[in-house]
CSV table of C-alpha atoms in Angstrom, one decimal:
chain,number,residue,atom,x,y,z
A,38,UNK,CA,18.2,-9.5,-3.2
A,39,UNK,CA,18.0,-7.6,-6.4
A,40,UNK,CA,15.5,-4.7,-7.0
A,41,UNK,CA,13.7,-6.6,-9.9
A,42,UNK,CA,11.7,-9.3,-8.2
A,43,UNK,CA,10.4,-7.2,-5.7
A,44,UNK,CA,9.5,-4.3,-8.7
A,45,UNK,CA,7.5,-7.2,-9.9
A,46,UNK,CA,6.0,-8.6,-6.9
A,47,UNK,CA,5.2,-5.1,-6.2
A,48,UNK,CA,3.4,-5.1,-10.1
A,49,UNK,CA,1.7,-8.3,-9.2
A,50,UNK,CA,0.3,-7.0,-6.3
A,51,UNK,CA,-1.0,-3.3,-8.1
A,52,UNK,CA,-2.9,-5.0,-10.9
A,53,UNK,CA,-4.4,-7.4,-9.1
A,54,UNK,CA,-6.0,-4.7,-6.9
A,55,UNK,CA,-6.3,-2.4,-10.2
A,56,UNK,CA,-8.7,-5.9,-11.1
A,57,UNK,CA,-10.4,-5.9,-7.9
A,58,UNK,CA,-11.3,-2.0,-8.2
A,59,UNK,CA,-12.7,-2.3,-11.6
A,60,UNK,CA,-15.0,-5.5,-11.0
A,61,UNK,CA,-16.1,-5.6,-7.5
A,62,UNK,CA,-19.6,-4.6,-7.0
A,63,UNK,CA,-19.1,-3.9,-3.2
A,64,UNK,CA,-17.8,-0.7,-2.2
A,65,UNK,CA,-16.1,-2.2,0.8
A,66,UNK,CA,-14.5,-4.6,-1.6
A,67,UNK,CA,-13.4,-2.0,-4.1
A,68,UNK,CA,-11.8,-0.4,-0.7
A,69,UNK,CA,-9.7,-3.7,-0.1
A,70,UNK,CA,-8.6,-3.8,-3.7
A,71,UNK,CA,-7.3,0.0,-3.6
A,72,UNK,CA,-5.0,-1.0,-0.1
A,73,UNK,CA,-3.8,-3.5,-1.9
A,74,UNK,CA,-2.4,-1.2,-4.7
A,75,UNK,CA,-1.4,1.2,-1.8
A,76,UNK,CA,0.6,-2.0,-0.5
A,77,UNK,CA,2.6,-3.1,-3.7
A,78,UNK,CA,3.3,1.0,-4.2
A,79,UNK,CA,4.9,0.9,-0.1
A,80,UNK,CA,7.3,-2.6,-1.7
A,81,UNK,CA,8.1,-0.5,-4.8
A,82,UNK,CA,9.2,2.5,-2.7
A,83,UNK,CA,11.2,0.8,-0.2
A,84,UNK,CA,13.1,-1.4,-2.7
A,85,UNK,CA,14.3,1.6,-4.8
A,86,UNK,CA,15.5,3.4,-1.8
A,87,UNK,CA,16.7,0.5,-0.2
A,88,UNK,CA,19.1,-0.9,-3.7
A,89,UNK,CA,19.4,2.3,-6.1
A,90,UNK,CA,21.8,4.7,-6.3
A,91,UNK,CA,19.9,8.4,-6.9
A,92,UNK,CA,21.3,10.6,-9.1
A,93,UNK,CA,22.6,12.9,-7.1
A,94,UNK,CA,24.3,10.2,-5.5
A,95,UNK,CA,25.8,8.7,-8.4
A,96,UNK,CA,27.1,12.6,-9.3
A,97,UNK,CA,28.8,12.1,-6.0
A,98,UNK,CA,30.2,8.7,-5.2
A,99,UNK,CA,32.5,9.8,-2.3
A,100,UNK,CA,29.7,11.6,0.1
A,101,UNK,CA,28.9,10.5,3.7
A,102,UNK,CA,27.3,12.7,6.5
A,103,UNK,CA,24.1,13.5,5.6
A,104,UNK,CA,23.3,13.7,2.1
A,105,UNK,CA,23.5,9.6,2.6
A,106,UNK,CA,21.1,9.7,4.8
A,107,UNK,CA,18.9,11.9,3.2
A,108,UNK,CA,19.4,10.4,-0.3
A,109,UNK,CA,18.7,6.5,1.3
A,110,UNK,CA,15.8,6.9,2.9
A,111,UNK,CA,14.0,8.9,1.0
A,112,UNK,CA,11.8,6.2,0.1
A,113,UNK,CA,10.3,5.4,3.5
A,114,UNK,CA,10.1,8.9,3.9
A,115,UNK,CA,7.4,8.5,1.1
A,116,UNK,CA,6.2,5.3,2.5
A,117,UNK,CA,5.0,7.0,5.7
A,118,UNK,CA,3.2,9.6,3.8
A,119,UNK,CA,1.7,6.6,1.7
A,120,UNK,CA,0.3,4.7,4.9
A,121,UNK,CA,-0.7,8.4,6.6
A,122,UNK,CA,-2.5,9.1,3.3
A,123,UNK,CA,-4.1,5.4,2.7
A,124,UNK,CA,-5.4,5.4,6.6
A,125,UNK,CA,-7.3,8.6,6.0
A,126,UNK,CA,-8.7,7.4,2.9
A,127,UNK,CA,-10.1,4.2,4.1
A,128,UNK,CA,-11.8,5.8,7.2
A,129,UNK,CA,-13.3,8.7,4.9
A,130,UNK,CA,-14.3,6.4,2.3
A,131,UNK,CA,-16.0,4.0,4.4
A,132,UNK,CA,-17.5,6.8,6.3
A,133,UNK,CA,-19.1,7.0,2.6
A,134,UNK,CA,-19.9,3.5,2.1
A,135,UNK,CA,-22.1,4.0,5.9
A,136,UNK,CA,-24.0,7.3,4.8
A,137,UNK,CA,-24.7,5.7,1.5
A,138,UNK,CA,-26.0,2.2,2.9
A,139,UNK,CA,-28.2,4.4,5.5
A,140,UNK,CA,-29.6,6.7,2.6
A,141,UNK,CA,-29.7,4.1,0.2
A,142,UNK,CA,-30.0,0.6,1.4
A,143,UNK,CA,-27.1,-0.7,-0.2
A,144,UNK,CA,-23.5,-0.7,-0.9
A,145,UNK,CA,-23.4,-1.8,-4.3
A,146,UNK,CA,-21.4,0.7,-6.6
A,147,UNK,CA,-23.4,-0.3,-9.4
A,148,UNK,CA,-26.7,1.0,-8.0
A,149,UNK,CA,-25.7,4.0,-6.3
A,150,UNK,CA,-26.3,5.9,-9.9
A,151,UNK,CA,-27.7,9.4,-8.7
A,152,UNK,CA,-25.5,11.0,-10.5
A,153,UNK,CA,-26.0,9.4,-13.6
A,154,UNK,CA,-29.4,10.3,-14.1
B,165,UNK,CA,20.2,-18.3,1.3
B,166,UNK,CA,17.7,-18.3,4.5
B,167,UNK,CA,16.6,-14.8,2.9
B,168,UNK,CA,15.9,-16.4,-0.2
B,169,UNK,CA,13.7,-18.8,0.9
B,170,UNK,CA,11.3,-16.3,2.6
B,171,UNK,CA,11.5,-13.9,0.1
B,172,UNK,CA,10.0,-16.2,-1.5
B,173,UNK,CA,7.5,-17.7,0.3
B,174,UNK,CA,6.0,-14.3,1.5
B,175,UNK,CA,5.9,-13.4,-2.4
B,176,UNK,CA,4.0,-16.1,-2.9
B,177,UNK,CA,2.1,-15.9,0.1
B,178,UNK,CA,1.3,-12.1,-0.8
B,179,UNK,CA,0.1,-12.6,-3.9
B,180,UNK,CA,-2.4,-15.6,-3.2
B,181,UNK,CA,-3.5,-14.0,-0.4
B,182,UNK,CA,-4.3,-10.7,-2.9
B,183,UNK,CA,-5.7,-13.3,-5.4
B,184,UNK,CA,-8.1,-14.6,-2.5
B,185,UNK,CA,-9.2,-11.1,-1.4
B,186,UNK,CA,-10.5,-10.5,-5.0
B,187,UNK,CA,-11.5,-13.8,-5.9
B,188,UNK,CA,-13.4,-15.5,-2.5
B,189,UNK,CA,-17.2,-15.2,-2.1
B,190,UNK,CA,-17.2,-14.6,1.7
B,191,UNK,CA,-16.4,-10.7,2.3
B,192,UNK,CA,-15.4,-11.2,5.8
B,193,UNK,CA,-13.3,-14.3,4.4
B,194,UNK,CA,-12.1,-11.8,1.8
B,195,UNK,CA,-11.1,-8.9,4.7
B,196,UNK,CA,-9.2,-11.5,7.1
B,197,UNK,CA,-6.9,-12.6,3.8
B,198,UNK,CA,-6.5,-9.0,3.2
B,199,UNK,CA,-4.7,-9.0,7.2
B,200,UNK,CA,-2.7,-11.9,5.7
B,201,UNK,CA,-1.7,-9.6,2.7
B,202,UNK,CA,-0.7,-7.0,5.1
B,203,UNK,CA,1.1,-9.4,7.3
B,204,UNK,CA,2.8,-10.6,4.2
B,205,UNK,CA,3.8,-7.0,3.1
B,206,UNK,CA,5.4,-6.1,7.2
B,207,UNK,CA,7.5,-9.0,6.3
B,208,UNK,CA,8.7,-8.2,3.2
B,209,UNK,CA,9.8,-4.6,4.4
B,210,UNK,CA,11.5,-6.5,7.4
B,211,UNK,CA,13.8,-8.5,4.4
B,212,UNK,CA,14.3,-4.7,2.9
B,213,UNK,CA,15.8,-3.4,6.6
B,214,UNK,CA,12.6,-1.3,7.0
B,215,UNK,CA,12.0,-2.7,10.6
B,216,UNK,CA,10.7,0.5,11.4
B,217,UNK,CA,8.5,0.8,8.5
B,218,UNK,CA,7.3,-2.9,9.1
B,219,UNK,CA,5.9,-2.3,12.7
B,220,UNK,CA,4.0,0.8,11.1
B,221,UNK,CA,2.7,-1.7,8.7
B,222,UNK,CA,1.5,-4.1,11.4
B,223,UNK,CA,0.2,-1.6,13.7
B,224,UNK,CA,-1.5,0.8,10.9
B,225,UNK,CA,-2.5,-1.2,8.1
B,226,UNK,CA,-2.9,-5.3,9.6
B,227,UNK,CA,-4.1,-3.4,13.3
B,228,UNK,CA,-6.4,-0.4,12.7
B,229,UNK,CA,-7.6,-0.3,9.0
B,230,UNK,CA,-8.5,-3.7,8.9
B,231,UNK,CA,-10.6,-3.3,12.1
B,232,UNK,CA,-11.8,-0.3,10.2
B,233,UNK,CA,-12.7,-2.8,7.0
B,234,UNK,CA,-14.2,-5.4,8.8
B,235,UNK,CA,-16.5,-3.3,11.2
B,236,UNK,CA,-18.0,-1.8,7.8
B,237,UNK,CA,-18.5,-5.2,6.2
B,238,UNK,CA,-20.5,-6.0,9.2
B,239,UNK,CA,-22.0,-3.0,9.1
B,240,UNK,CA,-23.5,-2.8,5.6
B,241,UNK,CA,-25.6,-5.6,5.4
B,242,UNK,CA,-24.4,-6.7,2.0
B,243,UNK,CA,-22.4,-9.2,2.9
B,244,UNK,CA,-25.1,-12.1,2.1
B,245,UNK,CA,-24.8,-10.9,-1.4
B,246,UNK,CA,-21.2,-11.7,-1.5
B,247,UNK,CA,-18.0,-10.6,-3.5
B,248,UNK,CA,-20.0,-9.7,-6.6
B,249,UNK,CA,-17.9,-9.0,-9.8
B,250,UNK,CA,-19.6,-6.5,-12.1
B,251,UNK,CA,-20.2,-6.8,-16.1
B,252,UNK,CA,-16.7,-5.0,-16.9
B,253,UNK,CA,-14.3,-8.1,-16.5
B,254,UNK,CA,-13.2,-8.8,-19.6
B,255,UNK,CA,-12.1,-4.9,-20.3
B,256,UNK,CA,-10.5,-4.5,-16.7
B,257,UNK,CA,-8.6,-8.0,-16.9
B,258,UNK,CA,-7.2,-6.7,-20.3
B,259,UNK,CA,-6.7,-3.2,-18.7
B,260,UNK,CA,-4.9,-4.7,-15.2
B,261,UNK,CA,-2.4,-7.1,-17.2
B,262,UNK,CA,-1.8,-4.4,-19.9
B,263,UNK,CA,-0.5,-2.1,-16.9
B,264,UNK,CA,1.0,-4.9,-14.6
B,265,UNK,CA,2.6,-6.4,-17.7
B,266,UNK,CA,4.4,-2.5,-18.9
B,267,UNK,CA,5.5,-2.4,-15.2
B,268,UNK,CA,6.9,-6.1,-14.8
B,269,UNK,CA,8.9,-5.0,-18.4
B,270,UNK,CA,10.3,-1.5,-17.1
B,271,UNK,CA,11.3,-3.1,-14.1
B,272,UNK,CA,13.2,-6.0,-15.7
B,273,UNK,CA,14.6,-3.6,-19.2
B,274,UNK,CA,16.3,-1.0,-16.8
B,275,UNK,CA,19.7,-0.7,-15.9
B,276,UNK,CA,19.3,-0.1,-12.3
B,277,UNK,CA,22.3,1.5,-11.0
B,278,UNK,CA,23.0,-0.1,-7.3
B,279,UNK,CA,24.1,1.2,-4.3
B,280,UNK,CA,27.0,-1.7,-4.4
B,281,UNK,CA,28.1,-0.2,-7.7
B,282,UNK,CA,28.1,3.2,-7.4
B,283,UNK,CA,29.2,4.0,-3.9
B,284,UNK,CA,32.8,4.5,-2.8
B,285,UNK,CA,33.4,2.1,0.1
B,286,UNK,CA,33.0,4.7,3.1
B,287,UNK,CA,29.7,5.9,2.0
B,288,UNK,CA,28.3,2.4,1.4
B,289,UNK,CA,29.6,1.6,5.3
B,290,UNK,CA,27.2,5.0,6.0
B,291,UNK,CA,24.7,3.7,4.1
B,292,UNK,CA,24.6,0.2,6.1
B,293,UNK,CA,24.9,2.4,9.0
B,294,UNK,CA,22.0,4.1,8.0
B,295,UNK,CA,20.1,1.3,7.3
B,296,UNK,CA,20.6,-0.6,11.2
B,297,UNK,CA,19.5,2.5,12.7
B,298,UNK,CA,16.4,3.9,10.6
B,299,UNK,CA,14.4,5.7,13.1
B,300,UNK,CA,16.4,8.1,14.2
B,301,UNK,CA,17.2,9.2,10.6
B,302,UNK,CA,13.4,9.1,9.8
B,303,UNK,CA,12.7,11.6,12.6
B,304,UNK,CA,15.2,13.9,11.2
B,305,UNK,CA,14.2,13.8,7.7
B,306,UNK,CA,10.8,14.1,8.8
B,307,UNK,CA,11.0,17.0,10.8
B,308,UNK,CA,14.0,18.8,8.7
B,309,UNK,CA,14.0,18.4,5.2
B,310,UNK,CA,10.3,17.0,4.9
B,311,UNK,CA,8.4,19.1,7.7
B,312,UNK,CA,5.8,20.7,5.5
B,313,UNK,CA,4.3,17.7,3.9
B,314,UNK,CA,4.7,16.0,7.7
B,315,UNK,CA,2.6,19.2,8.7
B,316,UNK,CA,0.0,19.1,5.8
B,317,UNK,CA,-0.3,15.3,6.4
B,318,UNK,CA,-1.2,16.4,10.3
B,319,UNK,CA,-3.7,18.5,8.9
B,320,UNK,CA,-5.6,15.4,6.3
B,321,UNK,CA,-5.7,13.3,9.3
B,322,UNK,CA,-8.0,15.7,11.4
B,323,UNK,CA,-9.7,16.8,8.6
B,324,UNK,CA,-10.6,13.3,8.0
B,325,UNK,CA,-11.6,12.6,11.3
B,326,UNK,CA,-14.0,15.6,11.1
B,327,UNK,CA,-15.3,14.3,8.2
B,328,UNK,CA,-15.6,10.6,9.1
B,329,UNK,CA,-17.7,12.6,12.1
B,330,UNK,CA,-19.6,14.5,10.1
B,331,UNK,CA,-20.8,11.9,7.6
B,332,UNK,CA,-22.0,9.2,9.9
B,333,UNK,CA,-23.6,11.3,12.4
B,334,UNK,CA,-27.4,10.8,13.1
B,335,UNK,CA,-29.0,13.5,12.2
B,336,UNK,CA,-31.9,14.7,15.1
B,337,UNK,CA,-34.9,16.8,13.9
């Protein structure tokens, strides 16, 4: 499996959740759309750890021991930060979406304009 | 040849399944194809030797925020409107393929240097090595080389938490 289809699987996926952030009305919708970017980031991540040669790496053909290690995995490393990060989002943001439905009656992003006023 | 085939099918699984979150009426309809999307992804990572990162998947992203998602679609009483697109479509579907289309071309103009091509044969062995036995490797990096974002990340999750408190609380006169 070569790096490039999953680079563009992992495309696919971010701009059809860019789409769903910039047309849906619901804020829980717009929510979905924003994990699924998170989701084709996580693909892109792991692929490029998981097939491409760092820099540092390529300076250095011959090293084992560690710097392997930390050179090859450095990707997930950023993956679990991703998913850490995304899971805090979600339960802030529809933390959000509850207060603003109870102050506000509804959850459409269009009418919660207070701001714009 | 096996890993071909479900490459393949999760890819186009995945991205139907993303298509169907955006596109179906239903919102609840919408957040169980989003699980499928998720499902889709843990598999995905499972063909890339993440096992380890595929079971976080499942447990964080198909297990608790899609709970998360679904308890506030039921919550918000919304959901008889439906999946709603907005005025801007035109401008964002321009805007989304512009992006997704640059990305798709960087991905496929770039010389990507592989692992295969660039390693000498005893650190690709280490590499494989690596790659079996992920965990233990994470847990180091994690608490080594990458302890003060792992520490700062500690930090957003229970701020969140107090804030997911503090924002939904009923408020007694």
């Amino acid at each position: 499996m070569m790096p490039e289809r999953l680079l563009v699987l992992s495309a696919v996926l971010f701009s059809i959740g860019l789409y769903g952030v910039l047309t849906r009305r619901n804020a829980v919708s717009v929510l979905m759309a924003i994990e699924i970017m998170f989701n084709g980031v996580i693909i892109a991540a792991i692929a490029v750890s998981r097939y491409v040669a760092p820099a540092a790496l390529r300076a250095n053909p011959a090293a084992t021991g560690d710097a392997v290690v930390q050179m090859v995995l450095t990707g997930q490393v950023f993956a679990i930060f991703i998913i850490t990060v995304a899971a805090a989002e979600v339960a802030l943001g529809l933390a959000i979406v509850i207060a603003v439905y109870r102050a506000r009656g509804t959850v459409d992003v269009t009418e919660v304009n207070l701001l714009r006023r | 040849m096996v890993q071909e085939m479900f490459f393949w099918l999760l890819a186009a699984v995945s991205v139907a399944s993303a298509l169907a979150v955006i596109r179906l009426h239903d919102l609840f309809r919408a957040a169980l194809m989003l699980v499928v999307t998720f499902f889709t992804v843990a598999g995905l990572l499972i063909l890339l030797n993440a096992e380890f990162l595929a079971v976080v998947q499942v447990l964080i992203y198909a297990g608790a925020i899609s709970v998360l998602i679904i308890f506030a679609v039921l919550l918000t009483r919304d959901v008889e409107k439906g999946n709603r697109p907005n005025r801007l479509r035109v401008p964002a579907l321009l805007a989304s393929g512009l992006i997704g289309v640059f990305l798709v071309f960087v991905a496929l103009q770039k010389e990507w240097p592989l692992l295969e091509d660039v390693l000498s044969k005893d650190s690709l062995a280490r590499a494989e090595e690596v790659f079996t036995t992920t965990p233990q490797w994470l847990a180091g990096l994690l608490l080594r080389e990458w302890v003060l974002p792992f520490e700062v990340a500690s930090v957003l999750l229970l701020a969140a938490i107090l804030g997911a408190i503090v924002l939904v609380r009923e408020r007694h006169p």
